[in-house]
Coordinates of C-alpha atoms in Angstrom, one line a residue:
X1 CA -0.1 0.1 0.2
X2 CA 2.7 2.3 0.7
X3 CA 4.3 1.8 -2.6
X4 CA 1.2 2.7 -4.3
X5 CA 0.8 6.0 -2.6
X6 CA 4.5 6.9 -3.8
X7 CA 3.4 6.7 -7.2
X8 CA 0.2 9.5 -6.4
X9 CA 1.5 12.7 -8.2
X10 CA -0.5 16.0 -8.4
X11 CA -1.3 15.5 -12.0
X12 CA -3.8 12.8 -11.3
X13 CA -5.7 14.6 -8.9
X14 CA -5.6 17.7 -11.2
X15 CA -9.0 18.6 -12.9
X16 CA -8.4 19.4 -16.6
X17 CA -10.8 22.4 -17.2
X18 CA -9.6 24.5 -14.0
X19 CA -6.2 22.8 -13.8
X20 CA -6.7 22.7 -9.7
X21 CA -7.2 19.7 -7.2
X22 CA -10.8 18.5 -7.9
X23 CA -13.5 19.7 -5.8
X24 CA -16.3 17.6 -6.1
X25 CA -15.0 15.1 -8.7
X26 CA -17.5 13.7 -10.8
X27 CA -16.9 10.8 -13.7
X28 CA -18.6 11.1 -17.3
X29 CA -19.6 7.3 -19.2
X30 CA -16.3 8.1 -21.4
X31 CA -14.1 7.4 -18.2
X32 CA -13.0 11.2 -17.6
X33 CA -13.2 13.2 -14.2
X34 CA -13.8 17.0 -13.7
X35 CA -15.0 19.2 -10.8
X36 CA -18.4 19.1 -11.0
X37 CA -18.8 23.0 -11.5
X38 CA -16.2 23.1 -13.8
X39 CA -18.2 20.2 -16.2
X40 CA -21.7 21.8 -15.7
X41 CA -20.2 25.2 -16.4
X42 CA -18.3 24.0 -19.2
X43 CA -21.5 22.8 -20.9
X44 CA -23.7 25.3 -20.1
X45 CA -21.6 27.8 -22.1
X46 CA -20.8 25.2 -24.9
X47 CA -23.3 24.7 -28.0
X48 CA -22.3 20.9 -27.9
X49 CA -22.5 18.4 -25.0
X50 CA -19.3 16.4 -25.3
X51 CA -16.5 14.9 -23.2
X52 CA -13.7 18.2 -23.1
X53 CA -11.3 15.2 -23.2
X54 CA -12.1 12.7 -25.9
X55 CA -14.8 14.6 -27.3
X56 CA -16.9 11.8 -27.2
X57 CA -21.0 13.3 -27.6
X58 CA -23.8 12.7 -25.4
X59 CA -27.5 13.2 -27.1
X60 CA -28.7 13.6 -23.4
X61 CA -26.6 15.6 -20.9
X62 CA -25.7 12.8 -18.4
X63 CA -27.0 13.2 -14.9
X64 CA -23.4 13.4 -12.8
X65 CA -23.1 12.1 -9.5
X66 CA -19.9 12.9 -7.0
X67 CA -17.4 10.3 -7.2
X68 CA -16.5 9.2 -4.0
X69 CA -13.6 6.8 -4.4
X70 CA -11.7 9.8 -5.9
X71 CA -13.3 12.1 -3.6
X72 CA -11.6 10.1 -0.7
X73 CA -8.1 10.0 -2.7
X74 CA -8.4 13.8 -3.0
X75 CA -8.5 14.5 0.5
X76 CA -6.0 11.8 1.5
X77 CA -4.0 13.6 -1.1
X78 CA -4.6 17.2 0.6
X79 CA -3.7 15.9 3.9
X80 CA -0.4 14.2 2.9
X81 CA 0.6 17.8 0.9
X82 CA -0.7 19.6 4.0
X83 CA 1.7 17.4 6.4
X84 CA 5.0 17.7 4.0
X85 CA 4.2 21.6 3.7
X86 CA 4.1 21.8 7.7
X87 CA 7.0 19.6 7.9
X88 CA 9.2 21.5 5.8
X89 CA 8.0 24.7 6.8
X90 CA 9.0 23.8 10.4
X91 CA 12.9 22.9 9.9
X92 CA 15.2 25.9 9.7
X93 CA 17.4 25.5 6.7
X94 CA 20.3 27.0 5.5
X95 CA 20.1 29.3 2.8
X96 CA 20.8 27.7 -0.7
X97 CA 22.3 29.4 -3.9
X98 CA 19.7 31.9 -5.4
X99 CA 17.8 32.4 -2.0
X100 CA 18.2 35.2 0.0
X101 CA 20.4 35.0 3.4
X102 CA 19.8 36.4 6.5
X103 CA 21.9 39.8 7.3
X104 CA 22.3 39.6 10.9
X105 CA 23.3 35.8 11.1
X106 CA 27.1 35.0 11.7
X107 CA 28.8 32.0 10.5
X108 CA 26.5 30.0 8.6
X109 CA 23.5 32.2 7.1
X110 CA 20.0 31.1 7.0
X111 CA 17.4 31.6 4.6
X112 CA 15.8 35.1 5.1
X113 CA 12.0 35.2 5.8
X114 CA 11.3 38.6 5.3
X115 CA 13.1 41.7 4.1
X116 CA 12.4 45.3 6.2
X117 CA 12.0 47.9 3.7
X118 CA 13.2 50.7 6.5
X119 CA 15.9 48.8 7.8
X120 CA 16.9 47.7 4.7
X121 CA 18.0 44.2 5.9
X122 CA 16.8 40.6 5.5
X123 CA 15.8 38.5 8.5
X124 CA 15.5 34.6 9.4
X125 CA 12.6 33.1 11.5
X126 CA 14.7 34.1 14.4
X127 CA 15.8 37.4 13.9
X128 CA 12.6 38.7 12.3
X129 CA 11.2 38.0 15.8
X130 CA 11.8 41.6 17.1
X131 CA 9.8 43.0 14.2
X132 CA 6.5 40.7 14.9
X133 CA 6.8 41.7 18.7
X134 CA 8.3 45.4 19.5
X135 CA 6.2 48.3 19.0
X136 CA 8.4 50.3 17.0
X137 CA 9.5 47.9 14.7
X138 CA 5.8 46.5 14.1
X139 CA 5.4 49.9 12.0
X140 CA 8.0 48.8 9.7
X141 CA 6.9 47.6 6.2
X142 CA 7.7 43.8 5.9
X143 CA 8.0 42.1 2.5
X144 CA 9.0 38.9 1.1
X145 CA 12.9 38.7 1.1
X146 CA 14.6 40.1 -1.8
X147 CA 18.0 40.6 -2.7
X148 CA 20.2 44.6 -3.0
X149 CA 17.7 46.2 -0.7
X150 CA 19.9 49.2 -1.4
X151 CA 18.1 49.5 -5.1
X152 CA 14.9 50.2 -3.2
X153 CA 16.6 53.8 -2.5
X154 CA 16.9 56.7 -4.0
X155 CA 20.1 56.9 -5.6
X156 CA 20.2 60.6 -6.0
X157 CA 18.5 61.7 -2.6
X158 CA 19.2 58.5 -0.3
X159 CA 15.7 58.1 0.3
X160 CA 13.2 55.2 0.2
X161 CA 11.1 55.2 -3.1
X162 CA 7.7 55.5 -2.3
X163 CA 5.9 57.0 -5.2
X164 CA 5.3 56.4 -8.8
X165 CA 5.7 59.1 -11.4
X166 CA 3.3 58.4 -14.2
X167 CA 4.5 60.9 -16.9
X168 CA 8.0 58.9 -16.2
X169 CA 6.9 56.0 -15.7
X170 CA 9.5 55.5 -12.8
X171 CA 10.0 55.5 -9.0
X172 CA 10.5 58.2 -7.3
X173 CA 11.1 59.5 -3.5
X174 CA 9.4 62.4 -1.6
X175 CA 12.5 64.4 -2.3
X176 CA 12.6 63.8 -6.0
X177 CA 8.7 64.7 -6.1
X178 CA 9.4 68.2 -4.7
X179 CA 12.5 68.9 -6.3
X180 CA 12.3 67.2 -10.3
X181 CA 8.8 65.9 -10.9
X182 CA 6.5 68.7 -9.6
X183 CA 4.3 69.1 -12.0
X184 CA 4.0 65.3 -12.9
X185 CA 1.5 63.2 -12.5
X186 CA 2.3 60.5 -9.4
X187 CA 0.6 58.0 -7.4
X188 CA 1.5 55.9 -4.2
X189 CA 3.9 52.7 -5.0
X190 CA 1.0 51.0 -3.6
X191 CA -1.5 52.5 -5.7
X192 CA 0.5 51.6 -8.7
X193 CA 1.4 48.3 -7.4
X194 CA -2.4 47.4 -7.2
X195 CA -3.4 48.5 -10.3
X196 CA -0.4 46.4 -12.1
X197 CA -1.1 43.6 -9.6
X198 CA -4.6 43.6 -11.4
X199 CA -3.5 43.7 -14.8
X200 CA -0.8 40.9 -14.2
X201 CA -3.6 38.8 -12.3
X202 CA -5.6 39.7 -15.5
X203 CA -2.9 38.4 -17.9
X204 CA -1.9 35.5 -15.5
X205 CA -5.5 34.3 -16.0
X206 CA -5.7 34.8 -19.6
X207 CA -2.2 32.9 -19.5
X208 CA -3.6 30.2 -17.4
X209 CA -6.6 29.8 -19.8
X210 CA -4.2 29.5 -22.7
X211 CA -2.2 26.8 -21.0
X212 CA -5.7 25.2 -20.1
X213 CA -7.0 24.8 -23.6
X214 CA -3.2 23.8 -24.8
X215 CA -3.3 20.8 -21.9
X216 CA -6.6 19.9 -23.3
X217 CA -5.5 19.9 -27.1
X218 CA -3.2 17.7 -25.9
X219 CA -5.4 15.4 -24.4
X220 CA -7.5 15.4 -27.5
X221 CA -4.4 15.0 -29.9
X222 CA -3.1 11.9 -27.7
X223 CA -6.7 10.4 -27.7
X224 CA -6.9 10.9 -31.5
X225 CA -3.4 9.4 -31.9
X226 CA -5.0 6.7 -29.8
X227 CA -8.0 6.4 -31.9
X228 CA -6.1 6.3 -35.4
X229 CA -3.8 3.4 -34.0
X230 CA -6.9 1.5 -33.2
X231 CA -8.4 2.6 -36.7
X232 CA -5.2 1.6 -38.4
X233 CA -5.2 -1.9 -37.0
X234 CA -9.0 -2.5 -37.9
X235 CA -8.5 -1.1 -41.6
X236 CA -5.1 -3.6 -41.9
X237 CA -6.9 -6.3 -40.7
X238 CA -10.1 -5.6 -42.8
X239 CA -7.6 -5.5 -45.8
X240 CA -5.9 -8.4 -45.1
X241 CA -9.0 -10.3 -44.7
X242 CA -10.2 -8.5 -48.0
X243 CA -7.1 -9.2 -50.1
X244 CA -6.8 -12.7 -49.0
X245 CA -10.3 -13.1 -49.6
X246 CA -9.7 -11.8 -53.1
X247 CA -6.2 -13.4 -53.8
X248 CA -8.2 -16.8 -53.2
X249 CA -11.0 -16.1 -55.5
X250 CA -8.2 -15.2 -57.8
X251 CA -6.4 -18.6 -57.4
X252 CA -9.8 -20.3 -57.5
X253 CA -10.8 -18.7 -60.6
X254 CA -7.7 -20.0 -62.4
X255 CA -7.5 -23.5 -61.2
X256 CA -11.2 -23.9 -62.4
X257 CA -10.1 -22.0 -65.7
X258 CA -6.9 -24.5 -66.1
X259 CA -9.6 -27.6 -64.9
X260 CA -11.8 -26.2 -67.5
X261 CA -9.6 -26.1 -70.5
X262 CA -7.9 -29.5 -69.5
X263 CA -11.0 -30.8 -69.1
X264 CA -12.1 -29.5 -72.7
X265 CA -8.6 -31.1 -74.4
X266 CA -9.4 -34.9 -72.7
X267 CA -12.8 -34.6 -74.2
X268 CA -10.8 -33.8 -77.4
X269 CA -8.7 -36.3 -77.6
X270 CA -11.1 -38.7 -76.8
X271 CA -13.6 -37.7 -79.7
X272 CA -10.4 -37.6 -81.9
X273 CA -9.4 -41.3 -80.6
X274 CA -13.2 -42.4 -81.4
X275 CA -13.2 -40.4 -84.7
X276 CA -9.5 -42.1 -86.1
X277 CA -10.9 -45.7 -84.8
X278 CA -13.6 -45.0 -87.2
X279 CA -11.6 -44.0 -89.9
X280 CA -9.4 -46.2 -90.0
X281 CA -12.2 -49.0 -89.6
X282 CA -13.8 -47.6 -92.8
X283 CA -10.3 -47.7 -94.2
X284 CA -10.1 -51.0 -93.7
X285 CA -13.3 -51.7 -95.3
X286 CA -12.4 -49.9 -98.5
X287 CA -9.2 -51.5 -98.8
X288 CA -11.1 -54.6 -98.6
X289 CA -13.5 -53.4 -101.3
X290 CA -11.0 -51.8 -103.8
X291 CA -9.2 -55.5 -103.6
X292 CA -12.4 -57.2 -104.7
X293 CA -12.6 -54.4 -107.6
X294 CA -9.3 -54.9 -108.3
X295 CA -9.7 -58.7 -109.1
X296 CA -13.0 -58.2 -110.9
X297 CA -11.3 -55.8 -113.1
X298 CA -9.4 -58.7 -114.5
X299 CA -11.7 -60.9 -114.6
X300 CA -12.4 -62.6 -118.4
X301 CA -15.7 -64.2 -117.6
X302 CA -18.3 -62.0 -119.0
X303 CA -20.8 -63.4 -116.7
X304 CA -19.2 -63.7 -113.6
X305 CA -18.3 -59.8 -113.7
X306 CA -21.5 -58.6 -114.6
X307 CA -23.0 -60.7 -111.8
X308 CA -20.6 -59.4 -109.3
X309 CA -20.8 -55.7 -110.2
X310 CA -24.3 -55.7 -109.0
X311 CA -23.4 -57.2 -105.8
X312 CA -20.6 -54.3 -105.5
X313 CA -23.1 -51.5 -106.3
X314 CA -25.0 -52.6 -102.9
X315 CA -22.5 -52.1 -100.4
X316 CA -23.1 -49.4 -98.0
X317 CA -21.7 -46.0 -99.0
X318 CA -18.9 -44.7 -96.7
X319 CA -19.4 -41.7 -94.5
X320 CA -19.1 -38.1 -95.4
X321 CA -15.6 -36.8 -93.2
X322 CA -15.6 -33.0 -95.0
X323 CA -17.6 -31.3 -91.9
X324 CA -15.7 -33.0 -89.2
X325 CA -13.4 -31.0 -87.2
X326 CA -12.2 -32.2 -83.6
X327 CA -10.4 -29.0 -82.8
X328 CA -12.0 -27.4 -79.7
X329 CA -12.7 -23.6 -79.0
X330 CA -11.6 -22.0 -76.0
X331 CA -12.8 -18.3 -76.7
X332 CA -14.4 -16.6 -74.0
X333 CA -13.3 -19.2 -71.5
X334 CA -10.8 -16.6 -69.8
X335 CA -13.1 -13.9 -70.1
X336 CA -15.9 -15.6 -68.6
X337 CA -13.6 -16.4 -65.2
X338 CA -12.6 -13.1 -65.0
X339 CA -16.1 -11.8 -65.2
X340 CA -16.6 -14.3 -62.4
X341 CA -14.1 -12.3 -60.5
X342 CA -15.2 -9.1 -61.3
X343 CA -18.8 -9.9 -60.0
X344 CA -16.8 -11.4 -56.7
X345 CA -15.3 -8.1 -56.5
X346 CA -18.4 -6.0 -56.9
X347 CA -19.9 -8.1 -54.1
X348 CA -16.6 -7.4 -52.0
X349 CA -16.8 -3.7 -52.7
X350 CA -20.6 -3.2 -52.0
X351 CA -20.0 -5.4 -48.7
X352 CA -17.0 -2.5 -48.2
X353 CA -19.0 0.5 -48.3
X354 CA -21.7 -1.0 -46.2
X355 CA -19.3 -1.5 -43.6
X356 CA -17.8 1.9 -44.3
X357 CA -21.7 3.4 -44.1
X358 CA -22.0 1.8 -40.9
X359 CA -19.2 3.3 -39.7
X360 CA -19.7 7.1 -40.4
X361 CA -23.7 6.8 -39.5
X362 CA -21.8 6.4 -35.9
X363 CA -21.2 10.4 -36.6
X364 CA -25.0 11.2 -36.9
X365 CA -25.8 14.7 -35.8
X366 CA -29.5 16.4 -34.9
X367 CA -29.4 18.8 -37.8
X368 CA -32.3 21.4 -38.4
X369 CA -32.5 24.5 -41.0
X370 CA -32.4 27.8 -39.6
X371 CA -35.0 30.0 -40.5
X372 CA -33.1 33.3 -40.0
X373 CA -31.2 32.2 -43.4
X374 CA -34.3 31.0 -45.5
X375 CA -34.6 32.8 -48.6
X376 CA -38.2 34.4 -48.2
X377 CA -40.0 31.9 -50.7
X378 CA -39.1 28.8 -48.9
X379 CA -41.4 26.9 -46.5
X380 CA -40.2 25.4 -43.4
X381 CA -41.6 22.8 -41.2
X382 CA -42.7 23.3 -37.8
X383 CA -39.9 21.2 -36.8
X384 CA -37.3 22.6 -39.3
X385 CA -36.7 19.3 -40.8
X386 CA -38.5 20.0 -44.0
X387 CA -37.8 22.6 -46.7
X388 CA -39.7 23.1 -50.2
X389 CA -40.0 26.1 -52.4
X390 CA -43.5 27.8 -51.6
X391 CA -43.7 30.3 -55.3
X392 CA -44.8 33.5 -52.9
X393 CA -42.6 35.6 -51.4
X394 CA -43.1 36.3 -47.7
X395 CA -42.3 39.6 -46.1
X396 CA -39.5 38.8 -44.1
X397 CA -37.2 40.7 -42.1
X398 CA -33.9 41.2 -44.1
X399 CA -30.7 40.2 -42.0
X400 CA -27.2 39.6 -42.9
X401 CA -27.6 36.0 -42.6
X402 CA -30.7 35.5 -45.1
X403 CA -30.1 34.3 -48.5
X404 CA -31.5 37.2 -50.8
X405 CA -31.7 35.7 -54.2
X406 CA -31.2 32.0 -54.1
X407 CA -34.0 29.6 -52.7
X408 CA -31.7 28.1 -49.8
X409 CA -31.4 27.7 -46.4
X410 CA -28.5 26.9 -43.6
X411 CA -28.7 24.5 -40.9
X412 CA -29.0 25.5 -37.4
X413 CA -26.0 23.4 -36.1
X414 CA -22.2 24.8 -36.9
X415 CA -18.9 22.5 -36.9
X416 CA -15.7 23.6 -36.7
X417 CA -13.8 20.3 -36.1
X418 CA -14.6 16.7 -36.4
X419 CA -16.4 14.7 -38.0
X420 CA -20.4 14.7 -38.8
X421 CA -22.9 13.2 -40.8
X422 CA -26.6 13.8 -41.7
X423 CA -29.2 12.0 -44.2
X424 CA -31.7 14.1 -46.6
X425 CA -34.5 12.4 -48.2
X426 CA -34.7 13.5 -52.0
X427 CA -37.7 11.5 -53.0
X428 CA -40.3 12.6 -55.8
X429 CA -37.7 15.4 -56.7
X430 CA -36.4 16.4 -60.0
X431 CA -33.9 19.6 -58.9
X432 CA -32.1 19.7 -55.6
X433 CA -28.3 21.0 -54.3
X434 CA -27.3 20.2 -51.2
X435 CA -24.1 19.9 -48.9
X436 CA -22.0 21.9 -46.6
X437 CA -21.1 26.0 -46.9
X438 CA -18.4 28.1 -45.1
X439 CA -20.0 30.7 -42.8
X440 CA -18.5 33.8 -44.5
X441 CA -20.4 32.6 -48.1
X442 CA -22.2 35.4 -50.1
X443 CA -25.8 35.3 -48.9
X444 CA -26.9 38.2 -51.1
X445 CA -27.4 38.3 -54.9
X446 CA -26.9 35.1 -56.9
X447 CA -24.4 32.4 -55.6
X448 CA -21.9 30.4 -57.2
X449 CA -21.7 26.7 -56.2
X450 CA -18.2 25.8 -56.2
X451 CA -15.5 25.1 -52.8
X452 CA -13.6 28.4 -54.1
X453 CA -16.6 30.1 -53.3
X454 CA -17.1 27.9 -49.9
X455 CA -19.9 25.3 -51.1
X456 CA -19.1 21.3 -51.3
X457 CA -22.7 20.3 -52.6
X458 CA -23.7 17.9 -55.3
X459 CA -26.8 18.6 -57.6
X460 CA -29.9 17.2 -59.2
X461 CA -31.0 18.7 -62.7
X462 CA -34.0 17.6 -65.3
X463 CA -34.8 14.5 -63.3
X464 CA -31.5 12.3 -63.8
X465 CA -28.7 14.5 -64.3
X466 CA -26.6 14.3 -61.4
X467 CA -23.6 16.9 -60.6
X468 CA -20.7 17.7 -58.3
X469 CA -20.9 21.4 -57.8
X470 CA -16.7 22.2 -58.9
X471 CA -15.4 24.6 -60.7
X472 CA -16.1 23.2 -63.5
X473 CA -18.6 20.7 -62.6
X474 CA -18.4 17.2 -62.8
X475 CA -20.8 14.7 -64.3
X476 CA -22.0 11.8 -62.0
X477 CA -23.1 8.8 -63.6
X478 CA -25.5 6.7 -61.1
X479 CA -26.4 3.1 -61.7
X480 CA -29.9 4.2 -59.7
X481 CA -31.5 7.5 -58.8
X482 CA -30.9 8.1 -54.9
X483 CA -34.0 8.2 -52.7
X484 CA -31.8 9.2 -49.5
X485 CA -28.6 10.9 -49.5
X486 CA -26.0 10.7 -46.7
X487 CA -23.8 13.4 -46.1
X488 CA -20.1 12.6 -44.3
X489 CA -17.6 15.6 -43.1
X490 CA -14.2 15.2 -41.9
X491 CA -13.1 18.4 -41.0
X492 CA -9.4 17.5 -40.1
X493 CA -8.9 15.2 -42.7
X494 CA -10.6 18.3 -45.3
X495 CA -13.4 15.5 -46.6
X496 CA -16.9 15.7 -47.5
X497 CA -18.6 12.3 -48.9
X498 CA -21.5 12.0 -50.5
X499 CA -23.8 8.2 -50.2
X500 CA -26.5 6.4 -51.8
X501 CA -27.8 5.6 -48.4
X502 CA -30.4 2.7 -49.7
X503 CA -27.7 1.2 -52.2
X504 CA -25.1 2.3 -49.8
X505 CA -22.8 3.5 -52.8
X506 CA -20.5 6.3 -52.9
X507 CA -21.6 9.2 -55.1
X508 CA -18.8 11.5 -55.0
X509 CA -16.0 12.9 -52.5
X510 CA -14.5 16.4 -52.1
X511 CA -10.7 15.4 -51.0
X512 CA -8.1 17.7 -49.7
X513 CA -10.4 20.6 -48.6
X514 CA -8.7 23.0 -46.3
X515 CA -11.6 23.9 -43.6
X516 CA -10.4 27.3 -41.6
X517 CA -13.8 28.1 -40.3
X518 CA -17.2 27.0 -39.0
X519 CA -19.1 24.6 -41.7
X520 CA -22.8 25.1 -41.8
X521 CA -25.3 22.3 -43.7
X522 CA -26.6 23.6 -46.8
X523 CA -29.9 23.0 -48.4
X524 CA -31.6 24.2 -51.8
X525 CA -34.8 22.2 -52.7
X526 CA -35.0 24.4 -56.1
X527 CA -38.0 26.2 -57.6
X528 CA -41.4 24.4 -57.6
X529 CA -41.5 24.0 -61.3
X530 CA -45.1 23.9 -61.9
X531 CA -45.3 21.6 -59.0
X532 CA -43.0 18.6 -60.8
X533 CA -40.7 19.7 -57.9
X534 CA -42.8 20.2 -55.3
X535 CA -41.7 17.7 -52.7
X536 CA -39.6 18.9 -49.9
X537 CA -36.2 18.3 -48.9
X538 CA -36.4 16.4 -45.6
X539 CA -33.6 15.7 -43.2
X540 CA -34.2 12.4 -42.1
X541 CA -33.1 10.3 -38.6
X542 CA -30.1 8.2 -39.1
X543 CA -30.9 4.3 -39.1
X544 CA -27.8 2.8 -37.2
X545 CA -29.3 -0.2 -36.4
X546 CA -26.6 -3.3 -37.0

């Protein structure tokens, strides 16, 4: 137990928000600890409920209970620290290099506890006693020990520096004020000190906040590295599994191809042997008839020749071998085998995309459209999940956030880090645009959809023409018309991808993007077009079922 207590350090008991020892420590479901007031105040001022350390998001703010085990550990730590402090302070020790020695001690100089601005001397605990007990010395001004007390005297008048000249920004004595700084603006040294101390306190708080943010960022980066390692291991394992399956499939295909060709070759040899045997039999029969004809042709018996010729004519005719061919055709055998491999590869690709889609759906966020940004001709549902064009321009107050000419609207939520995903139902529509846009986009007048102008979107035109809004636009060839499209963004990776949710197929990806400001979901249902395009764009709930 003693060995375990030696491993305890202050860092183990520091809240990563206030950077102080825990007060009423609570634990989140992801396993990180904070002061109860710190995490509550952090969530109250943040637009997202997530762990400051690992960025895990909570759909419902967790109910926090004080962690009694950590509380007891903190109490023990505080008591131990106090005991160490009391023990060290009770022991008098000699002044070390860099510490102020007592000016009264002879021989071994003890460490000074205070310096007197009146006596211009520093005193250890023993020699300080008169200044704490004697009435005459009690009025002297004591400060934390400092060296070179003579520097606190005016070099010109040999008087204590008691005032601060604001005009010359320097410390002065009473004679300086009368003789050299008579018309200057001055204040007591203490008043200037308190003002500067307040400024320093503010600066210190700002620096502390900067330190806090950087410590949190370090934890975030470390956590990201851990997640990256897990992702890499998973991807390697999955890649090995997929490529092993493909390799085995190719090897099986090659083996089947060779077997098929060999089997055809054996069948051809067998057929050729049968033909040869039949041909040799016919040759034997024809040779026999040739001998009979030859013998008969030499006969000089008129009657015998005529009677024998009649029997020769009655012999069965031989087979016509002109069209007989035993050469097999291997045309298309390799192509058919490769086609089977291609089908296997397509199935593996579809499975990979299905798994990829399931993974990114874990980053689903609850998106709603922002009425303050909506073009006056757009109609939004009460739950702010649907948008369509209404033909009639409503009388809405103009504001810098609202689109003036183009029938589009932004989401309420903004994102400036991490990953997020949402799905949009486009069923029944003939035209639409959507994706994400940066905060600084132009919202007045006509707009151009392109990454250079702050938009990462895909579009549908004329019912069947799909395009990625690049510069120039890229036509997309899709096997089927998507009914629901998923949008995935990885802020740090600079990636915006669009998926056909039902087909589990990748539609298009913007890669290598450089995001430097907030991103908002962007929606444009386009014009009604005589009610041909009256169906709304619907932000759908994401089905994350396995």
